[in-house]
Coordinates of C-alpha atoms (C1' of nucleotides) in Angstrom, one line a residue:
Chain K
M153 CA 25.1 95.7 4.5
V154 CA 22.8 98.6 3.8
A155 CA 20.7 96.7 1.4
L156 CA 20.6 93.5 3.3
T157 CA 17.9 94.5 5.8
L158 CA 15.6 95.6 3.0
V159 CA 15.5 92.1 1.6
N160 CA 14.4 90.3 4.8
R161 CA 10.7 90.0 3.9
P162 CA 9.5 86.9 5.8
N163 CA 6.7 86.6 3.2
K164 CA 3.0 86.1 3.1
R165 CA 1.7 82.8 4.6
R166 CA 4.4 80.4 3.2
Q167 CA 6.7 78.4 5.5
T168 CA 4.4 75.5 4.7
P169 CA 6.9 72.7 4.3
E170 CA 4.4 70.0 3.8
Q171 CA 4.1 71.0 0.2
V172 CA 7.8 71.4 -0.5
S173 CA 9.1 68.4 -2.3
E174 CA 12.3 66.6 -1.4
L175 CA 13.7 67.5 -4.8
T176 CA 13.4 71.1 -3.8
T177 CA 15.1 70.7 -0.4
N178 CA 17.9 68.7 -2.0
R179 CA 18.5 71.6 -4.4
L180 CA 18.4 74.1 -1.6
S181 CA 21.3 72.2 -0.1
V182 CA 23.2 72.4 -3.4
Y183 CA 22.5 76.2 -3.7
L184 CA 23.8 76.7 -0.2
R185 CA 27.0 74.9 -1.0
C186 CA 27.5 77.2 -4.0
L187 CA 26.7 80.3 -2.0
N188 CA 29.2 79.3 0.6
R189 CA 31.9 79.3 -2.1
L190 CA 30.7 82.6 -3.6
D191 CA 30.6 84.2 -0.2
A192 CA 34.2 83.0 0.5
D193 CA 35.2 84.3 -2.9
G194 CA 33.9 87.8 -2.0
V195 CA 31.1 87.8 -4.6
H196 CA 28.3 90.1 -3.4
T197 CA 25.3 89.4 -5.7
I198 CA 24.3 86.5 -7.9
S199 CA 21.4 86.2 -10.4
S200 CA 19.3 83.0 -10.7
R201 CA 20.6 82.7 -14.2
A202 CA 24.3 82.7 -13.1
L203 CA 23.5 80.3 -10.3
A204 CA 21.7 78.0 -12.8
E205 CA 24.7 77.9 -15.1
Q206 CA 26.9 76.4 -12.3
F207 CA 24.9 73.2 -12.2
H208 CA 22.9 72.5 -15.3
L209 CA 19.6 73.8 -14.0
N210 CA 16.9 76.2 -15.2
A211 CA 16.9 79.7 -13.7
A212 CA 13.1 79.6 -13.1
Q213 CA 13.5 76.4 -11.1
I214 CA 15.9 78.2 -8.7
R215 CA 13.6 81.2 -8.3
K216 CA 10.6 78.9 -7.7
D217 CA 12.5 76.9 -5.1
L218 CA 13.4 80.0 -3.2
A219 CA 10.0 81.5 -3.6
Y220 CA 8.5 78.8 -1.4
F221 CA 10.2 80.4 1.5
G222 CA 10.2 84.1 0.8
E223 CA 11.1 86.9 -1.5
F224 CA 14.8 87.0 -1.1
G225 CA 15.8 88.6 -4.4
V226 CA 15.9 92.1 -5.7
R227 CA 14.5 92.7 -9.2
G228 CA 17.1 94.0 -11.6
V229 CA 19.9 92.9 -9.2
G230 CA 19.6 89.3 -8.2
Y231 CA 20.2 87.8 -4.7
Y232 CA 22.6 89.2 -2.1
V233 CA 25.0 86.3 -1.5
T234 CA 25.5 86.6 2.3
D235 CA 21.8 87.3 2.8
L236 CA 20.5 84.4 0.8
R237 CA 23.1 82.1 2.4
Q238 CA 21.9 83.1 5.8
H239 CA 18.3 82.5 4.8
L240 CA 19.1 79.0 3.3
R241 CA 21.0 78.1 6.5
Q242 CA 18.0 79.0 8.5
I243 CA 15.5 77.2 6.2
L244 CA 17.6 74.1 6.2
G245 CA 18.0 74.3 10.0
L246 CA 21.7 74.7 9.9
D247 CA 21.8 77.7 12.1
R248 CA 22.0 75.4 15.1
R249 CA 24.3 72.5 15.9
L250 CA 22.9 69.1 14.9
R251 CA 24.2 66.0 16.8
V252 CA 24.6 62.9 14.7
A253 CA 24.9 59.3 16.0
I254 CA 26.4 56.6 13.9
M255 CA 25.0 53.1 14.5
G256 CA 27.6 50.5 13.8
A257 CA 31.3 50.9 14.3
G258 CA 32.4 48.7 11.4
N259 CA 34.4 49.8 8.4
L260 CA 31.7 52.1 7.0
G261 CA 30.6 53.5 10.4
L262 CA 34.2 54.4 11.4
A263 CA 34.8 55.9 7.9
L264 CA 31.7 58.0 8.2
A265 CA 32.6 59.1 11.7
D266 CA 35.8 60.7 10.5
Y267 CA 34.4 61.9 7.1
P268 CA 35.1 65.6 6.8
G269 CA 31.9 66.2 4.7
F270 CA 29.8 65.2 7.7
R271 CA 31.5 67.6 10.1
Q272 CA 31.0 70.8 8.1
E273 CA 27.8 72.9 8.2
G274 CA 26.7 72.5 11.8
F275 CA 26.8 68.7 12.0
E276 CA 28.6 67.1 14.8
I277 CA 29.3 63.4 15.0
A278 CA 28.6 63.0 18.7
A279 CA 28.5 59.3 19.3
M280 CA 28.8 55.8 17.8
F281 CA 27.0 52.7 18.9
D282 CA 27.9 49.0 18.5
A283 CA 27.1 45.7 20.1
A284 CA 30.6 44.2 20.0
D285 CA 32.5 44.2 23.3
G286 CA 35.8 44.7 21.5
K287 CA 34.6 48.1 20.2
I288 CA 32.6 49.5 23.1
G289 CA 34.5 52.0 25.1
H290 CA 37.0 52.8 22.4
V291 CA 36.9 55.9 20.2
S292 CA 37.2 56.4 16.4
R293 CA 40.4 57.8 14.9
G294 CA 38.8 61.3 15.1
G295 CA 37.8 60.8 18.7
V296 CA 34.1 59.8 18.5
P297 CA 33.3 57.6 21.5
I298 CA 31.8 54.1 20.8
H299 CA 29.0 53.3 23.2
D300 CA 27.1 50.1 23.9
I301 CA 23.9 50.1 21.8
K302 CA 22.1 49.2 25.0
A303 CA 22.9 52.7 26.3
L304 CA 21.3 54.4 23.2
K305 CA 18.2 55.7 25.0
K306 CA 20.3 57.2 27.8
V307 CA 23.0 58.7 25.6
A308 CA 20.4 60.0 23.0
K309 CA 18.7 61.9 25.8
R310 CA 21.9 63.1 27.5
D311 CA 23.7 64.2 24.3
R312 CA 20.4 65.3 22.6
L313 CA 21.1 63.3 19.5
D314 CA 19.1 64.6 16.5
I315 CA 20.0 62.2 13.6
A316 CA 21.0 58.5 13.4
V317 CA 23.1 57.1 10.6
I318 CA 22.5 53.3 10.1
A319 CA 25.8 51.6 9.1
V320 CA 25.2 48.1 10.5
P321 CA 25.0 44.9 8.4
A322 CA 21.6 44.6 6.6
P323 CA 20.3 41.7 8.8
H324 CA 20.5 43.9 11.9
A325 CA 19.2 47.2 10.3
Q326 CA 15.5 46.9 11.2
A327 CA 16.2 46.0 14.8
V328 CA 18.6 48.9 15.2
V329 CA 16.2 51.3 13.6
D330 CA 13.5 50.2 16.0
Q331 CA 15.9 51.1 18.9
V332 CA 16.7 54.4 17.3
V333 CA 13.0 55.2 17.0
A334 CA 12.4 54.1 20.6
A335 CA 15.1 56.4 21.7
G336 CA 13.1 59.3 20.3
I337 CA 15.4 60.2 17.3
K338 CA 13.3 61.6 14.5
A339 CA 15.6 61.6 11.5
I340 CA 17.5 58.6 10.1
L341 CA 20.0 58.2 7.2
N342 CA 20.2 54.6 6.2
F343 CA 23.2 53.1 4.4
S344 CA 22.0 49.5 4.7
P345 CA 20.4 47.9 1.7
G346 CA 16.7 47.2 1.8
A347 CA 13.6 48.9 2.9
L348 CA 13.1 49.7 6.6
K349 CA 9.9 50.4 8.5
V350 CA 9.6 53.6 10.6
P351 CA 6.6 55.4 12.0
A352 CA 5.2 58.3 10.1
E353 CA 6.7 61.0 12.3
V354 CA 10.2 59.7 11.7
K355 CA 12.0 60.8 8.5
L356 CA 14.0 58.1 6.9
K357 CA 16.4 58.8 4.0
G358 CA 18.2 56.0 2.3
V359 CA 21.5 55.8 0.5
D360 CA 21.5 52.5 -1.3
L361 CA 25.0 51.7 -2.7
T362 CA 23.8 48.6 -4.4
V363 CA 21.0 50.4 -6.2
S364 CA 23.4 53.1 -7.3
L365 CA 26.0 50.6 -8.6
E366 CA 23.3 48.5 -10.4
S367 CA 21.9 51.6 -12.0
L368 CA 25.4 52.2 -13.5
S369 CA 25.6 48.6 -14.5
F370 CA 22.3 49.0 -16.4
Y371 CA 23.7 52.0 -18.2
L372 CA 26.8 50.0 -19.3
A373 CA 24.7 47.0 -20.3
Q374 CA 22.0 48.8 -22.2
G375 CA 23.4 52.3 -23.0
A376 CA 27.1 52.0 -23.7
D377 CA 26.9 48.7 -25.7
A378 CA 24.2 50.1 -27.9
V379 CA 26.3 53.2 -28.7
Chain L
M86 CA 10.8 24.3 -14.6
V87 CA 8.2 23.2 -17.2
A88 CA 6.5 26.6 -17.3
L89 CA 9.7 28.7 -17.3
T90 CA 10.5 28.4 -21.0
L91 CA 7.0 29.5 -21.9
V92 CA 7.5 32.8 -20.3
N93 CA 10.6 33.9 -22.2
R94 CA 9.1 36.2 -24.7
P95 CA 11.7 38.7 -25.6
N96 CA 8.9 41.1 -26.7
K97 CA 8.1 43.4 -29.6
R98 CA 10.5 46.3 -30.2
R99 CA 11.3 47.3 -26.7
Q100 CA 14.8 47.1 -25.2
T101 CA 14.9 50.9 -25.8
P102 CA 16.6 52.1 -22.7
E103 CA 16.8 55.7 -23.8
Q104 CA 13.3 56.1 -22.7
V105 CA 13.6 54.2 -19.4
S106 CA 13.9 56.7 -16.5
E107 CA 16.4 56.4 -13.8
L108 CA 13.6 56.0 -11.3
T109 CA 12.6 52.9 -13.1
T110 CA 16.1 51.3 -13.2
N111 CA 16.5 52.1 -9.5
R112 CA 13.3 50.2 -8.8
L113 CA 14.4 47.3 -10.9
S114 CA 17.3 47.0 -8.6
V115 CA 15.0 46.9 -5.6
Y116 CA 12.8 44.3 -7.2
L117 CA 15.8 42.1 -7.9
R118 CA 16.9 42.2 -4.3
C119 CA 13.5 41.2 -3.3
L120 CA 13.4 38.4 -5.8
N121 CA 16.7 37.1 -4.6
R122 CA 15.3 36.7 -1.2
L123 CA 12.1 35.1 -2.4
D124 CA 14.1 32.7 -4.5
A125 CA 16.3 31.8 -1.6
D126 CA 13.1 31.2 0.5
G127 CA 11.9 28.8 -2.2
V128 CA 8.9 31.0 -3.3
H129 CA 7.9 30.1 -6.8
T130 CA 5.6 32.8 -8.0
I131 CA 4.8 36.3 -7.0
S132 CA 2.1 38.8 -8.1
S133 CA 2.8 42.4 -8.7
R134 CA 0.4 43.2 -5.9
A135 CA 2.4 41.0 -3.4
L136 CA 5.6 42.5 -4.6
A137 CA 4.2 46.1 -4.2
E138 CA 3.2 45.4 -0.6
Q139 CA 6.8 44.7 0.4
F140 CA 7.9 48.2 -0.3
H141 CA 5.1 50.8 -0.3
L142 CA 4.6 50.9 -4.1
N143 CA 1.7 50.6 -6.5
A144 CA 1.3 47.3 -8.3
A145 CA 0.7 48.9 -11.7
Q146 CA 4.0 50.7 -11.3
I147 CA 5.8 47.4 -11.0
R148 CA 4.0 46.0 -14.0
K149 CA 4.8 49.1 -16.1
D150 CA 8.5 49.0 -15.0
L151 CA 8.8 45.4 -16.1
A152 CA 6.8 45.9 -19.3
Y153 CA 9.5 48.2 -20.7
F154 CA 11.6 45.1 -21.2
G155 CA 9.2 42.3 -22.0
E156 CA 6.2 40.3 -21.0
F157 CA 7.6 38.4 -18.1
G158 CA 4.3 37.6 -16.3
V159 CA 1.6 35.1 -16.6
R160 CA -2.0 36.3 -16.4
G161 CA -3.9 34.8 -13.5
V162 CA -0.6 33.6 -11.9
G163 CA 1.9 36.4 -11.5
Y164 CA 5.7 36.2 -12.2
Y165 CA 7.8 33.1 -11.8
V166 CA 10.4 34.1 -9.3
T167 CA 13.5 32.4 -10.7
D168 CA 12.6 33.4 -14.2
L169 CA 12.0 37.1 -13.4
R170 CA 15.1 37.2 -11.3
Q171 CA 17.2 36.0 -14.3
H172 CA 15.6 38.5 -16.6
L173 CA 16.3 41.4 -14.2
R174 CA 19.9 40.3 -13.7
Q175 CA 20.3 40.3 -17.5
I176 CA 18.5 43.7 -17.9
L177 CA 20.7 45.2 -15.2
G178 CA 23.8 43.7 -16.8
L179 CA 24.5 41.6 -13.7
D180 CA 24.9 38.4 -15.6
R181 CA 28.6 39.3 -16.1
R182 CA 31.3 40.3 -13.7
L183 CA 31.7 44.1 -13.3
R184 CA 35.1 45.4 -12.2
V185 CA 35.1 48.4 -9.9
A186 CA 37.9 50.8 -9.1
I187 CA 37.9 52.9 -6.1
M188 CA 39.7 56.3 -6.4
G189 CA 41.2 57.4 -3.1
A190 CA 42.4 55.1 -0.4
G191 CA 41.3 57.3 2.5
N192 CA 38.9 56.3 5.2
L193 CA 35.9 56.2 2.9
G194 CA 37.7 54.5 0.0
L195 CA 39.1 51.7 2.3
A196 CA 35.7 51.2 3.9
L197 CA 34.0 51.0 0.5
A198 CA 36.6 48.5 -0.7
D199 CA 35.7 46.1 2.0
Y200 CA 32.0 46.9 2.1
P201 CA 30.2 43.5 1.6
G202 CA 27.3 45.2 -0.2
F203 CA 29.6 46.1 -3.1
R204 CA 30.9 42.6 -3.5
Q205 CA 27.6 40.9 -4.0
E206 CA 25.7 40.7 -7.3
G207 CA 28.6 40.4 -9.7
F208 CA 30.6 43.4 -8.6
E209 CA 34.3 43.0 -7.9
I210 CA 36.4 45.6 -6.3
A211 CA 39.4 45.1 -8.5
A212 CA 41.7 48.0 -7.7
M213 CA 42.2 51.1 -5.7
F214 CA 44.1 54.2 -6.7
D215 CA 45.8 56.9 -4.6
A216 CA 48.5 59.5 -5.0
A217 CA 50.2 59.1 -1.6
D218 CA 53.5 57.2 -1.5
G219 CA 52.6 55.7 1.9
K220 CA 49.6 53.9 0.5
I221 CA 50.7 52.8 -3.0
G222 CA 51.7 49.2 -3.1
H223 CA 49.7 48.2 0.0
V224 CA 46.4 46.4 0.0
S225 CA 43.1 47.0 1.8
R226 CA 42.2 44.8 4.7
G227 CA 40.1 42.7 2.2
G228 CA 43.1 42.5 -0.2
V229 CA 42.4 45.1 -2.8
P230 CA 45.7 46.4 -4.2
I231 CA 46.3 50.2 -4.1
H232 CA 47.9 51.5 -7.2
D233 CA 49.5 54.8 -8.1
I234 CA 46.9 56.9 -9.8
K235 CA 49.5 57.6 -12.5
A236 CA 49.1 53.9 -13.5
L237 CA 45.3 54.3 -13.9
K238 CA 45.2 54.2 -17.7
K239 CA 47.4 51.1 -17.8
V240 CA 45.6 49.2 -15.0
A241 CA 42.2 50.2 -16.3
K242 CA 43.0 48.6 -19.6
R243 CA 44.8 45.5 -18.2
D244 CA 42.1 44.7 -15.6
R245 CA 39.2 45.9 -17.8
L246 CA 37.8 48.2 -15.1
D247 CA 34.2 49.1 -15.8
I248 CA 33.2 51.5 -13.0
A249 CA 35.1 54.1 -10.9
V250 CA 34.0 55.2 -7.4
I251 CA 35.2 58.6 -6.5
A252 CA 36.2 58.7 -2.8
V253 CA 38.8 61.5 -2.8
P254 CA 38.6 64.9 -1.1
A255 CA 36.4 67.4 -2.9
P256 CA 39.2 69.6 -4.1
H257 CA 40.7 66.7 -6.1
A258 CA 37.5 65.2 -7.4
Q259 CA 37.3 66.9 -10.8
A260 CA 41.0 66.2 -11.6
V261 CA 40.5 62.5 -10.7
V262 CA 37.3 62.3 -12.7
D263 CA 39.1 63.7 -15.7
Q264 CA 41.8 61.0 -15.4
V265 CA 39.1 58.3 -15.0
V266 CA 37.4 59.6 -18.2
A267 CA 40.7 59.7 -20.0
A268 CA 41.3 56.0 -19.0
G269 CA 38.1 55.1 -20.9
I270 CA 35.9 54.3 -17.9
K271 CA 32.3 55.0 -18.8
A272 CA 30.5 54.8 -15.4
I273 CA 31.3 56.8 -12.3
L274 CA 29.8 56.8 -8.8
N275 CA 30.8 60.0 -7.0
F276 CA 30.9 60.3 -3.2
S277 CA 32.5 63.7 -3.2
P278 CA 30.3 66.7 -2.6
G279 CA 29.7 69.1 -5.5
A280 CA 29.0 68.8 -9.2
L281 CA 31.4 67.2 -11.6
K282 CA 31.7 67.6 -15.3
V283 CA 31.9 64.6 -17.5
P284 CA 31.4 64.1 -21.3
A285 CA 27.9 63.0 -22.4
E286 CA 28.9 59.4 -23.1
V287 CA 30.0 58.9 -19.4
K288 CA 27.3 58.1 -16.8
L289 CA 27.9 59.9 -13.5
K290 CA 25.9 59.1 -10.5
G291 CA 26.3 61.0 -7.3
V292 CA 25.8 60.1 -3.7
D293 CA 25.9 63.4 -1.8
L294 CA 26.1 62.8 1.9
T295 CA 25.9 66.5 2.8
V296 CA 22.7 66.9 0.8
S297 CA 21.2 63.9 2.4
L298 CA 22.0 65.1 5.9
E299 CA 20.8 68.6 5.2
S300 CA 17.6 67.3 3.8
L301 CA 17.1 65.5 7.2
S302 CA 18.0 68.8 9.0
F303 CA 15.3 70.5 7.0
Y304 CA 12.7 68.0 8.1
L305 CA 13.7 68.5 11.7
A306 CA 13.7 72.3 11.4
Q307 CA 10.5 72.7 9.5
G308 CA 8.5 69.5 9.9
A309 CA 9.2 68.1 13.4
D310 CA 9.1 71.5 15.2
A311 CA 5.7 72.3 13.6
V312 CA 4.1 69.0 14.7
Chain T
dT61 C1' -11.4 33.4 -11.0
dT62 C1' -7.0 35.7 -10.8
dT63 C1' -3.6 38.7 -12.5
dT64 C1' -1.2 40.7 -16.3
dG65 C1' -0.4 44.5 -19.7
dT66 C1' -1.7 48.9 -21.0
dG67 C1' -4.4 53.1 -22.6
dA68 C1' -6.5 56.9 -20.2
dA69 C1' -6.7 60.0 -16.3
dC70 C1' -4.4 62.1 -13.0
dT71 C1' -0.6 64.2 -10.2
dA72 C1' 3.9 66.2 -9.7
dG73 C1' 7.6 68.6 -11.4
dT74 C1' 9.8 71.7 -14.8
dT75 C1' 10.1 75.3 -18.1
dC76 C1' 8.2 79.3 -20.5
dA77 C1' 7.1 83.9 -20.8
dC78 C1' 5.9 88.1 -19.0
dA79 C1' 4.1 91.6 -15.7
dG80 C1' 6.1 94.4 -12.4
dC81 C1' 9.8 96.2 -9.5
dT82 C1' 14.5 98.5 -9.1
Chain G
dA5 C1' 18.1 98.4 -19.0
dG6 C1' 18.1 93.9 -15.9
dC7 C1' 16.1 90.4 -13.0
dT8 C1' 12.7 88.6 -9.9
dG9 C1' 8.3 86.2 -8.9
dT10 C1' 4.7 83.7 -10.7
dG11 C1' 0.5 82.1 -13.6
dA12 C1' 0.2 79.2 -17.6
dA13 C1' 1.9 75.6 -20.5
dC14 C1' 4.3 71.7 -20.8
dT15 C1' 6.6 67.3 -19.6
dA16 C1' 7.4 63.3 -16.8
dG17 C1' 5.8 60.0 -13.6
dT18 C1' 2.1 57.6 -11.2
dT19 C1' -2.2 55.4 -10.6
dC20 C1' -6.7 53.9 -12.3
dA21 C1' -9.5 50.8 -14.5
dC22 C1' -10.4 47.3 -17.6
dA23 C1' -9.9 44.1 -21.7
dA24 C1' -7.5 39.9 -22.6
dA25 C1' -5.2 35.7 -21.1
dA26 C1' -4.4 31.6 -18.2

DNA sequence: TTTTGTGAACTAGTTCACAGCT
DNA sequence: AGCTGTGAACTAGTTCACAAAA
């Protein structure tokens, strides 16, 4: 506790996230998960080396990633776990509650709605949307209400939805994304296969299950057979 | 048809997939999806430029990606759609049926089992595994049988399972992966959060939903607020 | 002419190595 | 002593630009 306040140096003129690559932000998220566990385990300090050994990463990489945002470490000691954890939560915007909407109440959408990984770390699945009469008005097993997609604009404003997850069949994906954008949502996680168009100010991140599987298939076809 | 046979030059001494990066194989998968659509639409030839415009990619990138595996194009013309499609299917190992097992018959596992994106392009969800008595012996909505995880080794051999998808809660993931590896499965798609250890000859690919969401959160916290 | 295939140039990302702080 | 923060060196990935082919 005594030392923690010493470490809070907001740092020069960084906080310039234009230059921070997505690879870095993904790693920050991984570091945070690790720090959460260390914190829960009562570990007080951790060096970049020790952190690097957990995943197979280079220690300098970790120091560089963190250095984009400030000088959080103490030379000769390492990083204070609770302190760094708080900083990462703040950098990643997890110090506030983020409201997530799931577009599409099919198998995948319903599974995601109740997926525990989504609920942790400040995310709240606030609403689902579908076009099928049979689904509208119901709730997911975990209690997430399913709205008519026509009400998206209204509900997005009322519930202050931050992020939309696209879990509709591929042929509908672009139309749904257009509605999400029109509703003013600025961040989208897309599970449907294929490229989607969004305006520059909207962040689109894709999870393409087909690409992932085919990449494994490539390994089996080329790599494993050759060995 | 006449021209197609001319183009099949298996090429020098390439087919050296050690050097091919994962970024390249992921793109091959994207190209293939596009070619499938072009083929269905009756388009006969496509240039690297036209292909590049579909996604926002550089044409030279596409030519380089393809050049790792052969000279599939025709100067002044482009690529024959059906021909290139067949080559990509072969390169990605999709010219044979690949059997996929899903570990964990929870919400996510069941959703993935019936997810249409998994079924296309030669993938077959052949089996699911769980440890809960209430699930073993049942089938998914789409008819995939749920086996006892204790039977993994036997079923993997019998059904010649190629790929395992990890959809169990995080605390069980490593133990399940160890069993998957012991059963001789050489390719794993992991949906559970956190790093998993596998031997070098096993290919592990992760889809980390928490990391994806937190990356969007970062954008909202840093990017959008600044604009 | 058009468009491929590819070396060369460039850009981004990672790792090294060490000065400087504790 | 130990460990961070960071310029310099290196490696990987992308784009340019053009000779060669159809």
